[in-house]
PDB file of C-alpha atoms in Angstrom:
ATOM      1  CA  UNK A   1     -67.635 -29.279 -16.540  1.00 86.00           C
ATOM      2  CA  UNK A   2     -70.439 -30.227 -14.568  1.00 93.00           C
ATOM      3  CA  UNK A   3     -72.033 -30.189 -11.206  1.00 96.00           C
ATOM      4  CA  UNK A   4     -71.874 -33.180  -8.692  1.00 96.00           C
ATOM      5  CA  UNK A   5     -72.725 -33.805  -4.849  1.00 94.00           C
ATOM      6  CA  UNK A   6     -70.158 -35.487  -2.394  1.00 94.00           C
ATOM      7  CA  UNK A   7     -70.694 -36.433   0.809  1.00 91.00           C
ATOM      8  CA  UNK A   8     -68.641 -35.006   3.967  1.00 93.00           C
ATOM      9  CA  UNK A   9     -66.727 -38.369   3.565  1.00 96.00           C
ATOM     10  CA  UNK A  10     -66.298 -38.624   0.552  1.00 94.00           C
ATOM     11  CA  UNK A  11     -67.913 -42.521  -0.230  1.00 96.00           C
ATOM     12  CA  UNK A  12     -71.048 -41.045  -1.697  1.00 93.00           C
ATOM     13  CA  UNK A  13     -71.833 -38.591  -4.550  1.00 94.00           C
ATOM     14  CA  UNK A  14     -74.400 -37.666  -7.016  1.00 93.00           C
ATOM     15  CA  UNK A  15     -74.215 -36.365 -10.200  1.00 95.00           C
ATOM     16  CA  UNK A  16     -76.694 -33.244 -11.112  1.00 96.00           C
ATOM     17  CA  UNK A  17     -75.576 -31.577 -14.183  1.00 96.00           C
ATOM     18  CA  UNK A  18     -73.225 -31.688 -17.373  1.00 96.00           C
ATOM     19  CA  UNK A  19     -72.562 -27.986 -18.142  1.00 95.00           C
ATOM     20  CA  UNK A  20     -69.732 -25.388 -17.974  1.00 96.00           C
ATOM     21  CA  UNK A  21     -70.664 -23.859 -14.874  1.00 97.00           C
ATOM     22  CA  UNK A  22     -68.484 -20.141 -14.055  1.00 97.00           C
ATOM     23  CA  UNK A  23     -70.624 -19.874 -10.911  1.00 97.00           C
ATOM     24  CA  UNK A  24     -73.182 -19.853  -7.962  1.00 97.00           C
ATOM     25  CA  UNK A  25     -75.593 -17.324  -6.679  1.00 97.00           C
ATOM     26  CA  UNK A  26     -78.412 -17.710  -4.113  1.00 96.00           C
ATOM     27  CA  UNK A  27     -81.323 -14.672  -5.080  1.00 95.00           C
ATOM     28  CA  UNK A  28     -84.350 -14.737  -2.606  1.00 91.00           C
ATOM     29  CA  UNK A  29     -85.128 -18.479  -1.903  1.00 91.00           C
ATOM     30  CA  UNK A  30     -82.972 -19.392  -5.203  1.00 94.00           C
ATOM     31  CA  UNK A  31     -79.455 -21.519  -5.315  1.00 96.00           C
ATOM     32  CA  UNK A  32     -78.181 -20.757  -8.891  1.00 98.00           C
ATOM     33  CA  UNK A  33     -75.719 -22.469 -11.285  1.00 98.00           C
ATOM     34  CA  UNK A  34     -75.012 -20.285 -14.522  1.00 98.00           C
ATOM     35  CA  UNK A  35     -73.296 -21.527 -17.251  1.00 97.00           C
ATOM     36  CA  UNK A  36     -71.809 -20.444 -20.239  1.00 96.00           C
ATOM     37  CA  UNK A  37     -69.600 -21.638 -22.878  1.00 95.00           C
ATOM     38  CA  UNK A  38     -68.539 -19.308 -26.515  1.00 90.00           C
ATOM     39  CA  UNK A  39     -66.295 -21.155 -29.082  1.00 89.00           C
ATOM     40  CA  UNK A  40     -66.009 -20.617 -32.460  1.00 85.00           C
ATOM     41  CA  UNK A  41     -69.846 -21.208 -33.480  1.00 87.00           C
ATOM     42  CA  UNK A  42     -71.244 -22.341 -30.464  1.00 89.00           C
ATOM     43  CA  UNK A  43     -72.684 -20.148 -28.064  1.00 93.00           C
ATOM     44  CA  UNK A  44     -74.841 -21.833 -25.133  1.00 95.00           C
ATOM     45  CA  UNK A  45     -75.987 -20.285 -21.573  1.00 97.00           C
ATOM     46  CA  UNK A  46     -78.432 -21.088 -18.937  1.00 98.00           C
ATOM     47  CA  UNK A  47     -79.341 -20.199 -15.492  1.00 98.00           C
ATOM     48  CA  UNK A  48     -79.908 -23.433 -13.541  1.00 97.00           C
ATOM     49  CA  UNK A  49     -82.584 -23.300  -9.783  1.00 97.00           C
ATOM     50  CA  UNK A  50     -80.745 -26.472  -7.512  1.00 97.00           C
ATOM     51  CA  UNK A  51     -82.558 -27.700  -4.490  1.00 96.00           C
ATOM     52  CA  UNK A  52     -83.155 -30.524  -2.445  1.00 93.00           C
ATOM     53  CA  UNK A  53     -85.468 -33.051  -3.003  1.00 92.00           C
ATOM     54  CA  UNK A  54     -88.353 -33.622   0.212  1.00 92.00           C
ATOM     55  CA  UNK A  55     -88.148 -37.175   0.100  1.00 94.00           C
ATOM     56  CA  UNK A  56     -84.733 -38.085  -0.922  1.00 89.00           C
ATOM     57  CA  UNK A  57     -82.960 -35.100   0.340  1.00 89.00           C
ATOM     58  CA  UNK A  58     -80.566 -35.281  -2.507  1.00 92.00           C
ATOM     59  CA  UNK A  59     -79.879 -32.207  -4.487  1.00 94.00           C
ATOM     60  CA  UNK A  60     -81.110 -31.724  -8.018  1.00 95.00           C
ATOM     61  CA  UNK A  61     -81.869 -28.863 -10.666  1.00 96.00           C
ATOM     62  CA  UNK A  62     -84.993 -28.119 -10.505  1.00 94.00           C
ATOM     63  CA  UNK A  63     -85.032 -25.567 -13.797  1.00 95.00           C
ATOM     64  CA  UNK A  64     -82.962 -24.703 -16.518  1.00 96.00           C
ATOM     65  CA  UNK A  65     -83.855 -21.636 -18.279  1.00 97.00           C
ATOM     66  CA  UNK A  66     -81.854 -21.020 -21.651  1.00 97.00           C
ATOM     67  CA  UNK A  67     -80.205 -17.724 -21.938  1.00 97.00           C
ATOM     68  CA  UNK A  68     -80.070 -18.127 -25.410  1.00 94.00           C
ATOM     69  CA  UNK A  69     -76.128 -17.313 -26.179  1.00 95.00           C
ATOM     70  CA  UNK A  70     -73.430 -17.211 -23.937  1.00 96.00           C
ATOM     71  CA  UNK A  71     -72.942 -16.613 -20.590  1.00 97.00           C
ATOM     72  CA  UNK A  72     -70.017 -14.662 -19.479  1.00 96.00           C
ATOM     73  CA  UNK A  73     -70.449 -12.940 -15.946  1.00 97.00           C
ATOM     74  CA  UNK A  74     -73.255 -12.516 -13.599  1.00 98.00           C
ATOM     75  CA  UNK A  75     -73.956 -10.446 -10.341  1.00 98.00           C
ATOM     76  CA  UNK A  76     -76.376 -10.949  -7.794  1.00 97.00           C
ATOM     77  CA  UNK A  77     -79.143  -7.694  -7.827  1.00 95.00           C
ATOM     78  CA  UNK A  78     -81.320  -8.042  -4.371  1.00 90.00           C
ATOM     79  CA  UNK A  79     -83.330  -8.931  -3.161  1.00 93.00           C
ATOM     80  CA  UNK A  80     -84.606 -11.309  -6.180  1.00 95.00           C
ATOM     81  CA  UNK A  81     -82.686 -10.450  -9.344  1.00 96.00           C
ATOM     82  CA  UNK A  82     -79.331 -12.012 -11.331  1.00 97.00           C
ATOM     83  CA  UNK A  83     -78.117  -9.900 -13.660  1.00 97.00           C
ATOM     84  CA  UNK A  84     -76.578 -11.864 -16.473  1.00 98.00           C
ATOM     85  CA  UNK A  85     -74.012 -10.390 -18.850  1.00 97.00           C
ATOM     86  CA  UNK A  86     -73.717 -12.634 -21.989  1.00 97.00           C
ATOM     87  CA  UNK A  87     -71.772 -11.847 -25.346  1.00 94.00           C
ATOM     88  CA  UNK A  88     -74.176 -10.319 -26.587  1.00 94.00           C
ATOM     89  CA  UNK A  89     -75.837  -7.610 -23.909  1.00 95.00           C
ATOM     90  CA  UNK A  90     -77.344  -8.122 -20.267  1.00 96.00           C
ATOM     91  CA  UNK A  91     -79.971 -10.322 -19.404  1.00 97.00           C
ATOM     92  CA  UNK A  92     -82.499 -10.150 -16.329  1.00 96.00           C
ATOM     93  CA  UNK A  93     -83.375 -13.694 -14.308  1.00 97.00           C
ATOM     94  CA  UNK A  94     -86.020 -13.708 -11.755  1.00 96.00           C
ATOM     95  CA  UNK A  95     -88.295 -16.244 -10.666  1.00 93.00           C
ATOM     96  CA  UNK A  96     -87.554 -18.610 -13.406  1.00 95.00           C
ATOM     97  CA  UNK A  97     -87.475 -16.199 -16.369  1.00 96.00           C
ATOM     98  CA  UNK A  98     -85.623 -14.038 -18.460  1.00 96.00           C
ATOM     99  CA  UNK A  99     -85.817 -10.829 -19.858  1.00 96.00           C
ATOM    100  CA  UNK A 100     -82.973  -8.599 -22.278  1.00 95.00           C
ATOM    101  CA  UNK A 101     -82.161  -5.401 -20.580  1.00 95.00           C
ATOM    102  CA  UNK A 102     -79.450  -4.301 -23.491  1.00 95.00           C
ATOM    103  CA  UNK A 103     -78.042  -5.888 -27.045  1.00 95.00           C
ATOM    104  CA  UNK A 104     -74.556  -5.058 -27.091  1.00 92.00           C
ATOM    105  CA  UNK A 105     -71.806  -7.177 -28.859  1.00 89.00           C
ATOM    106  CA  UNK A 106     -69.210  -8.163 -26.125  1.00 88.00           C
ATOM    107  CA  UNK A 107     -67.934 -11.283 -28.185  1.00 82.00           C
ATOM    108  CA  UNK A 108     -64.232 -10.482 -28.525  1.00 79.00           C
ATOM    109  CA  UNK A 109     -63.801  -7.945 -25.625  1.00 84.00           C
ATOM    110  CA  UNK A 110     -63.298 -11.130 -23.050  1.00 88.00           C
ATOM    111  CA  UNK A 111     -65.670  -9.826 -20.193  1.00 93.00           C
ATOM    112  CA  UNK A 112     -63.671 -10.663 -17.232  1.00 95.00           C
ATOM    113  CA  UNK A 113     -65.238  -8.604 -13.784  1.00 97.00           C
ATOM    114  CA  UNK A 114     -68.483  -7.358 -13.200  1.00 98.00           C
ATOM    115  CA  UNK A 115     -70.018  -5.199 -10.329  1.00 97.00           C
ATOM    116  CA  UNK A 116     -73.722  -3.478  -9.478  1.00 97.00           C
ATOM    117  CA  UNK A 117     -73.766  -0.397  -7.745  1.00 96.00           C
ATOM    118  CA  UNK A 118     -76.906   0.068  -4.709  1.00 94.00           C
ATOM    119  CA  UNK A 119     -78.266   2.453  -7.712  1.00 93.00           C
ATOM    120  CA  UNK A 120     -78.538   0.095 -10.080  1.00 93.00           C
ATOM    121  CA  UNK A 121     -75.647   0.906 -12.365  1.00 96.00           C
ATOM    122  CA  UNK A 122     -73.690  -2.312 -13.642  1.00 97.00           C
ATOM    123  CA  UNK A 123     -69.977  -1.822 -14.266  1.00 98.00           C
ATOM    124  CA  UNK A 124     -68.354  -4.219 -16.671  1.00 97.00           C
ATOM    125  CA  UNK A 125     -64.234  -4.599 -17.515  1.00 95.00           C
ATOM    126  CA  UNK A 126     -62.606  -6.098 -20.629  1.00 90.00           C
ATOM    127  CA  UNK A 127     -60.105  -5.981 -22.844  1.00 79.00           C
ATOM    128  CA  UNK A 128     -59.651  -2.059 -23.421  1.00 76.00           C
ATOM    129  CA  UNK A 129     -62.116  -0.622 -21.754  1.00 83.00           C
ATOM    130  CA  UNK A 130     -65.275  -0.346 -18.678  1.00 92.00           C
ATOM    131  CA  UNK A 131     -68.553  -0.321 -20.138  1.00 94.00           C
ATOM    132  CA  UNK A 132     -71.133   1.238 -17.723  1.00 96.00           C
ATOM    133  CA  UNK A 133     -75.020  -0.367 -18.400  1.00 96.00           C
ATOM    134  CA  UNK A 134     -77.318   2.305 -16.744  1.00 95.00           C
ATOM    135  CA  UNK A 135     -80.808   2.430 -15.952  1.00 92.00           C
ATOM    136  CA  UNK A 136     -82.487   4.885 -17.791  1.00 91.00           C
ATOM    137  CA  UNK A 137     -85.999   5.149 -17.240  1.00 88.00           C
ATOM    138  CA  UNK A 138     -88.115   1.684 -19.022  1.00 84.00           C
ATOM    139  CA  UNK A 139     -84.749   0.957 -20.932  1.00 89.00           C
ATOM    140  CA  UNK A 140     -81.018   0.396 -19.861  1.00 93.00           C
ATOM    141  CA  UNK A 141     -77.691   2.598 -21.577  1.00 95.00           C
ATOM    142  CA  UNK A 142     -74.301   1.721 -22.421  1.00 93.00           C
ATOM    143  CA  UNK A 143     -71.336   4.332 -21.831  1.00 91.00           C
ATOM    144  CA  UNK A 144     -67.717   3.241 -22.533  1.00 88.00           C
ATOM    145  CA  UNK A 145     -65.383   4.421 -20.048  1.00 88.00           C
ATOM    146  CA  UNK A 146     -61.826   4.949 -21.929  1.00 80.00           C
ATOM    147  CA  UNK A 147     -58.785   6.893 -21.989  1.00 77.00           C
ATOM    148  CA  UNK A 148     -59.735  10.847 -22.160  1.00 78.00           C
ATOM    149  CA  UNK A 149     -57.355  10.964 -25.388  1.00 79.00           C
ATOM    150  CA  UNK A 150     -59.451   7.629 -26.876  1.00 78.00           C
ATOM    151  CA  UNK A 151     -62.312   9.914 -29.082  1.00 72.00           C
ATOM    152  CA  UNK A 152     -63.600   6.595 -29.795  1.00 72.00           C
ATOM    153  CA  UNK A 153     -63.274   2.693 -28.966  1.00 70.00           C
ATOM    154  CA  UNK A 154     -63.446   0.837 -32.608  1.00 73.00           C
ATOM    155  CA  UNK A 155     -63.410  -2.566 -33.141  1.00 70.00           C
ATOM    156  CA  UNK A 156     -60.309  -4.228 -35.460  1.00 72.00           C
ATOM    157  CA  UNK A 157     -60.501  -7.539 -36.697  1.00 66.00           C
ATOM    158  CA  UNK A 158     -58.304  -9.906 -34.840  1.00 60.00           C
ATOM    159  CA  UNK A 159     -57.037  -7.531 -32.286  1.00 55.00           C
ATOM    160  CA  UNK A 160     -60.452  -6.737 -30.727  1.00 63.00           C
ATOM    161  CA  UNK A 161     -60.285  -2.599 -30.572  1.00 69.00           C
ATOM    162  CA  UNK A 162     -58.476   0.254 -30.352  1.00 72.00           C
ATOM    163  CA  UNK A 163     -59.126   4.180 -30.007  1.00 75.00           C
ATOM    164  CA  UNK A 164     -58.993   6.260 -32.973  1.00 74.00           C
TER     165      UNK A 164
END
């Protein structure tokens, strides 16, 4: 994947960045790019600032700040905040860096929709369940939401997980 510029016309374009891209965001004065890419071994993430140069006035990234692993979702948190949910917990971005707000293991659940509440409560659903990542005073909680008969979600090999 990648990240190019085309003109209204379609006779000019620019190329800005080789990456998997699953998104833009604009936080504060901020137009985002995050990518993310998880297969087999490889795990790679970043949070890319775009903007336009004064004198050219073509587009380019301005930053790229490595998340470190993968990237799988992300949701704006105003004014100034991305919240970044990777495979392995939920990373902060503001102002050019990052900061790990839980380490959770999300690898094989296939994160696929994401939402903040006004409160500050991020809801995430996957593959057999909604994890809820709370604030809770200087540190952030995880609470599965599952079936009311599921005592508790367990992870199988190959299958992902299951309640027991």
């Amino acid at each position: 994947g990648g990240i190019w510029w085309f003109s209204a016309s379609g006779d000019r374009h620019h190329h800005l960045l080789d990456a998997n891209v699953i998104g833009f965001a604009r936080i504060a004065d901020e137009i985002l790019a995050v990518d993310g890419l998880a297969h087999l071994t490889l795990r790679h993430g970043a949070v890319h600032s775009l903007d336009r140069d004064e004198a050219t006035r073509q587009w380019r990234v301005r930053r790229t700040v490595d998340l470190g692993t993968a990237a799988e979702l992300f949701v704006p948190a105003p004014p100034d905040t991305l919240l970044v949910l990777t495979i392995d917990g939920l990373v902060q971005y503001q102002a050019g860096e990052t900061k790990r707000l839980l380490k959770s293991d999300y690898s094989i659940l296939y994160p696929n929709s994401i939402a903040r509440t006004v409160d500050g409560h991020v809801f995430v659903g996957m593959r057999y369940a909604v994890v809820e990542v709370a604030p809770d005073g200087a540190k952030f909680r995880e609470r599965w939401l599952v079936p009311p008969k599921c005592m508790r979600l367990v992870r199988v090999s190959g299958a992902g997980c299951k309640c027991r």
